[in-house]
Coordinates of C-alpha atoms in Angstrom, one line a residue:
X1 CA 20.6 44.5 -5.1
X2 CA 19.4 42.2 -2.3
X3 CA 17.8 39.0 -3.7
X4 CA 15.3 39.2 -0.9
X5 CA 13.8 42.3 -2.6
X6 CA 10.7 41.0 -4.4
X7 CA 10.5 41.9 -8.1
X8 CA 7.0 42.6 -9.5
X9 CA 7.0 42.5 -13.3
X10 CA 4.2 44.1 -15.4
X11 CA 3.5 42.8 -18.9
X12 CA 0.5 44.2 -20.7
X13 CA 1.2 43.1 -24.2
X14 CA 0.9 39.9 -26.2
X15 CA 2.6 36.5 -26.6
X16 CA 5.3 37.7 -29.0
X17 CA 6.3 40.5 -26.6
X18 CA 6.6 38.2 -23.6
X19 CA 8.8 35.8 -25.5
X20 CA 11.1 38.7 -26.4
X21 CA 11.2 39.5 -22.6
X22 CA 11.7 35.8 -21.6
X23 CA 15.5 36.1 -21.6
X24 CA 15.3 38.8 -18.9
X25 CA 12.6 36.9 -17.0
X26 CA 14.5 33.6 -17.1
X27 CA 17.6 35.4 -15.7
X28 CA 15.5 36.6 -12.7
X29 CA 14.4 33.0 -12.1
X30 CA 17.8 31.4 -12.6
X31 CA 19.5 33.8 -10.3
X32 CA 17.1 33.1 -7.4
X33 CA 15.2 36.3 -7.1
X34 CA 11.7 36.4 -5.6
X35 CA 9.3 37.7 -8.2
X36 CA 5.8 37.6 -9.6
X37 CA 4.5 38.6 -13.1
X38 CA 1.3 40.4 -13.8
X39 CA -0.1 39.8 -17.3
X40 CA -3.4 40.7 -19.1
X41 CA -3.6 38.1 -21.9
X42 CA -4.5 34.4 -21.4
X43 CA -2.0 33.2 -23.9
X44 CA 0.8 35.0 -22.1
X45 CA -0.4 33.6 -18.8
X46 CA -0.4 30.1 -20.3
X47 CA 3.1 30.5 -21.7
X48 CA 4.6 31.7 -18.4
X49 CA 2.8 29.0 -16.5
X50 CA 4.2 26.3 -18.8
X51 CA 7.7 27.7 -18.3
X52 CA 7.3 27.6 -14.5
X53 CA 7.0 31.3 -13.7
X54 CA 4.8 32.7 -10.9
X55 CA 2.2 34.5 -13.0
X56 CA -1.0 36.4 -12.1
X57 CA -3.8 37.6 -14.4
X58 CA -4.0 41.4 -13.7
X59 CA -2.9 44.8 -14.9
X60 CA -0.6 47.5 -13.6
X61 CA -2.9 48.6 -10.8
X62 CA -3.2 45.0 -9.6
X63 CA 0.6 45.0 -9.5
X64 CA 0.6 48.3 -7.5
X65 CA -1.8 46.8 -5.0
X66 CA 0.4 43.8 -4.6
X67 CA 3.4 46.1 -4.1
X68 CA 1.6 48.0 -1.3
X69 CA 0.5 44.7 0.3
X70 CA 4.2 43.6 0.4
X71 CA 5.2 46.9 1.9
X72 CA 2.7 46.5 4.7
X73 CA 4.3 43.2 5.4
X74 CA 7.7 44.9 5.6
X75 CA 8.7 43.2 2.4
X76 CA 10.9 45.4 0.2
X77 CA 9.9 45.3 -3.5
X78 CA 10.0 47.2 -6.8
X79 CA 8.1 47.1 -10.0
X80 CA 9.6 46.5 -13.5
X81 CA 7.7 46.9 -16.7
X82 CA 8.7 45.0 -19.8
X83 CA 9.6 47.1 -22.8
X84 CA 6.8 48.7 -24.8
X85 CA 3.9 51.1 -24.0
X86 CA 3.8 54.9 -24.3
X87 CA 6.2 57.2 -22.6
X88 CA 3.3 59.2 -21.2
X89 CA 1.7 56.1 -19.5
X90 CA 5.0 55.0 -18.1
X91 CA 5.7 58.4 -16.7
X92 CA 2.3 58.7 -15.1
X93 CA 2.6 55.3 -13.5
X94 CA 6.1 56.1 -12.3
X95 CA 4.8 59.3 -10.7
X96 CA 2.0 57.4 -9.0
X97 CA 4.4 54.8 -7.8
X98 CA 6.8 57.4 -6.5
X99 CA 4.0 58.9 -4.3
X100 CA 3.7 55.5 -2.7
X101 CA 7.5 55.3 -2.3
X102 CA 7.7 52.4 -4.8
X103 CA 10.5 52.1 -7.4
X104 CA 9.4 51.6 -11.0
X105 CA 11.7 50.7 -13.9
X106 CA 10.7 50.8 -17.5
X107 CA 11.9 51.3 -21.1
X108 CA 12.8 55.0 -21.2
X109 CA 13.4 56.9 -24.4
X110 CA 17.1 56.4 -24.4
X111 CA 16.6 52.7 -24.9
X112 CA 13.4 52.6 -26.9
X113 CA 14.5 55.2 -29.5
X114 CA 17.4 53.2 -30.8
X115 CA 17.7 50.0 -32.9
X116 CA 18.2 47.6 -30.0
X117 CA 16.1 44.5 -30.3
X118 CA 13.3 44.2 -27.7
X119 CA 15.2 41.2 -26.1
X120 CA 18.1 43.5 -25.4
X121 CA 15.9 46.3 -24.2
X122 CA 14.4 44.1 -21.6
X123 CA 17.9 43.1 -20.4
X124 CA 18.8 46.8 -20.0
X125 CA 15.6 47.5 -18.1
X126 CA 16.5 44.6 -15.7
X127 CA 20.1 45.9 -15.4
X128 CA 18.8 49.4 -14.5
X129 CA 16.5 47.9 -11.9
X130 CA 19.1 45.6 -10.3
X131 CA 21.9 48.2 -10.6
X132 CA 24.3 45.7 -12.1
X133 CA 25.3 44.1 -15.4
X134 CA 23.6 40.9 -16.5
X135 CA 25.5 38.2 -18.3
X136 CA 23.4 37.5 -21.4
X137 CA 24.6 35.1 -24.1
X138 CA 21.8 35.4 -26.6
X139 CA 22.8 36.9 -29.9
X140 CA 20.4 39.7 -30.8
X141 CA 22.5 41.1 -33.6
X142 CA 21.3 39.0 -36.6
X143 CA 22.0 40.7 -39.9
X144 CA 18.6 41.4 -41.2
X145 CA 19.9 42.7 -44.5
X146 CA 21.6 39.4 -45.0
X147 CA 18.4 37.5 -44.1
X148 CA 16.4 39.6 -46.5
X149 CA 18.8 39.7 -49.5
X150 CA 20.2 36.1 -49.4
X151 CA 19.0 33.5 -51.7
X152 CA 16.3 31.5 -49.9
X153 CA 17.6 28.5 -48.1
X154 CA 15.8 25.4 -49.4
X155 CA 17.1 22.5 -47.3
X156 CA 14.5 21.4 -44.8
X157 CA 13.3 18.0 -43.6
X158 CA 10.9 16.5 -46.2
X159 CA 9.5 14.2 -43.5
X160 CA 8.3 17.0 -41.3
X161 CA 5.5 19.4 -42.1
X162 CA 5.7 23.2 -42.7
X163 CA 3.5 25.2 -40.4
X164 CA 1.9 28.4 -41.5
X165 CA 0.4 31.0 -39.2
X166 CA -0.8 34.4 -40.4
X167 CA -2.2 36.7 -37.6
X168 CA -4.9 39.3 -38.3
X169 CA -5.9 42.6 -36.8
X170 CA -3.4 45.3 -36.0
X171 CA -2.5 49.0 -36.5
X172 CA 1.0 48.6 -37.8
X173 CA 0.3 46.9 -41.2
X174 CA 1.6 43.6 -39.9
X175 CA -1.4 41.6 -41.2
X176 CA -1.2 40.2 -44.7
X177 CA -4.1 40.4 -47.2
X178 CA -5.6 37.1 -48.2
X179 CA -4.3 37.5 -51.8
X180 CA -0.8 37.8 -50.5
X181 CA -1.2 34.8 -48.2
X182 CA -2.4 32.6 -51.0
X183 CA 0.6 33.8 -53.1
X184 CA 3.0 32.9 -50.3
X185 CA 1.4 29.4 -49.9
X186 CA 1.7 28.8 -53.7
X187 CA 5.4 29.7 -53.6
X188 CA 6.1 27.2 -50.9
X189 CA 4.1 24.5 -52.6
X190 CA 6.4 24.8 -55.6
X191 CA 9.5 24.8 -53.6
X192 CA 8.6 22.1 -51.1
X193 CA 6.2 19.7 -53.0
X194 CA 7.0 16.7 -50.6
X195 CA 6.2 18.5 -47.3
X196 CA 2.8 18.4 -45.6
X197 CA 1.4 21.9 -45.0
X198 CA -0.2 22.7 -41.7
X199 CA -2.3 25.8 -40.9
X200 CA -2.1 26.9 -37.2
X201 CA -5.2 28.8 -36.0
X202 CA -4.4 31.0 -33.1
X203 CA -6.8 32.2 -30.4
X204 CA -7.5 35.5 -32.3
X205 CA -8.1 33.9 -35.7
X206 CA -11.1 32.3 -37.4
X207 CA -10.8 29.4 -39.8
X208 CA -10.1 30.5 -43.3
X209 CA -8.4 29.2 -46.4
X210 CA -8.4 25.7 -45.0
X211 CA -8.5 24.3 -48.5
X212 CA -5.0 25.5 -49.0
X213 CA -3.6 23.2 -46.4
X214 CA -3.3 19.4 -45.7
X215 CA -4.0 19.8 -42.0
X216 CA -5.4 22.4 -39.7
X217 CA -4.3 22.7 -36.1
X218 CA -7.1 24.6 -34.3
X219 CA -7.6 25.1 -30.6
X220 CA -4.2 23.9 -29.5
X221 CA -3.1 25.2 -26.1
X222 CA 0.2 27.0 -25.7
X223 CA 1.6 23.9 -24.0
X224 CA 0.5 21.7 -26.9
X225 CA 2.1 24.0 -29.4
X226 CA 5.4 24.0 -27.5
X227 CA 5.3 20.2 -27.2
X228 CA 4.5 19.8 -30.9
X229 CA 7.2 22.2 -32.1
X230 CA 9.7 19.3 -32.7
X231 CA 7.3 17.9 -35.3
X232 CA 7.7 21.0 -37.5
X233 CA 10.4 21.6 -40.0
X234 CA 9.7 25.3 -40.7
X235 CA 7.3 28.1 -39.6
X236 CA 6.1 30.5 -42.2
X237 CA 4.4 33.6 -40.7
X238 CA 3.9 37.3 -40.5
X239 CA 4.9 39.0 -37.2
X240 CA 2.8 36.9 -34.8
X241 CA 3.1 35.6 -31.3
X242 CA 2.9 32.0 -32.5
X243 CA 5.9 32.7 -34.9
X244 CA 7.8 34.0 -31.9
X245 CA 6.8 31.0 -29.9
X246 CA 8.0 28.4 -32.5
X247 CA 11.2 30.3 -33.1
X248 CA 11.9 30.3 -29.4
X249 CA 11.4 26.5 -29.4
X250 CA 14.0 26.1 -32.2
X251 CA 11.9 26.0 -35.3
X252 CA 13.4 27.9 -38.2
X253 CA 11.2 30.9 -39.1
X254 CA 10.5 32.5 -42.5
X255 CA 9.1 35.9 -41.7
X256 CA 6.9 37.7 -44.3
X257 CA 6.0 41.4 -43.9
X258 CA 4.1 44.0 -45.9
X259 CA 6.4 46.2 -48.0
X260 CA 4.7 49.2 -46.3
X261 CA 4.6 47.7 -42.8
X262 CA 5.0 50.3 -40.0
X263 CA 6.6 47.9 -37.6
X264 CA 10.3 48.4 -36.9
X265 CA 11.2 44.9 -37.8
X266 CA 14.8 45.3 -36.6
X267 CA 13.4 45.5 -33.0
X268 CA 10.9 42.7 -33.1
X269 CA 12.0 39.9 -35.4
X270 CA 11.6 36.3 -33.9
X271 CA 14.4 34.1 -32.8
X272 CA 15.8 31.5 -35.2
X273 CA 15.0 33.7 -38.2
X274 CA 15.8 31.9 -41.4
X275 CA 14.6 34.3 -44.1
X276 CA 13.0 37.7 -44.1
X277 CA 10.8 38.5 -47.1
X278 CA 8.7 41.6 -48.0
X279 CA 5.6 41.3 -50.1

């Protein structure tokens, strides 16, 4: 595919999802393609801006208008959607795009119905759009059974704090009840008595259980969180965007999920996963 062909990327999901798509997006940047990314969430906008990507706040129809504008300027382009969303919405958007003679690539059922990690799905979408293979070195094949069944690794830096982040509000039983969160904190207090405990309050959360922690990081920007990641020895979290963010920045992650969670964890676990625990 000609690198002069402008790529328009649509991402309508949250911070964790864009981090799982970042390998594909970084490839587009590194290989010199012209591209722009349309996003709906401010945290996603801030993350991409921090990483030096051309990002615009707007949804799928803003992207479609941008595509038409480029076509009127005789600039070839195509639209790519990061993995996720419903098959029906993707098909409807593809039909609309086809009426306007715009190519649209997305995560079709052959990809989304298997156990590929979202990071790998996004690479496949990019390969389908560019009509060529992408060299991708990231290991997406972590053995989750091993992460879940192994004896918990205890060696972390006593001099650096442990960060906790528990997101709330979802439909997949990813949120943990307060009783479970207090139980998790108590477990780590016993195992790591020398470490400082930090609670990270994300943009969607309200302050709660502050008495359980030594420090509270509230209101930090995405850039500040990234820049502070080297001050953290471990991140303890449920399936949250901030957990994905810190894992991406090299912080080991202990992931806690409900025993009856409806999330397909094999597809969405964060990078740098240290332990997986069900509660």
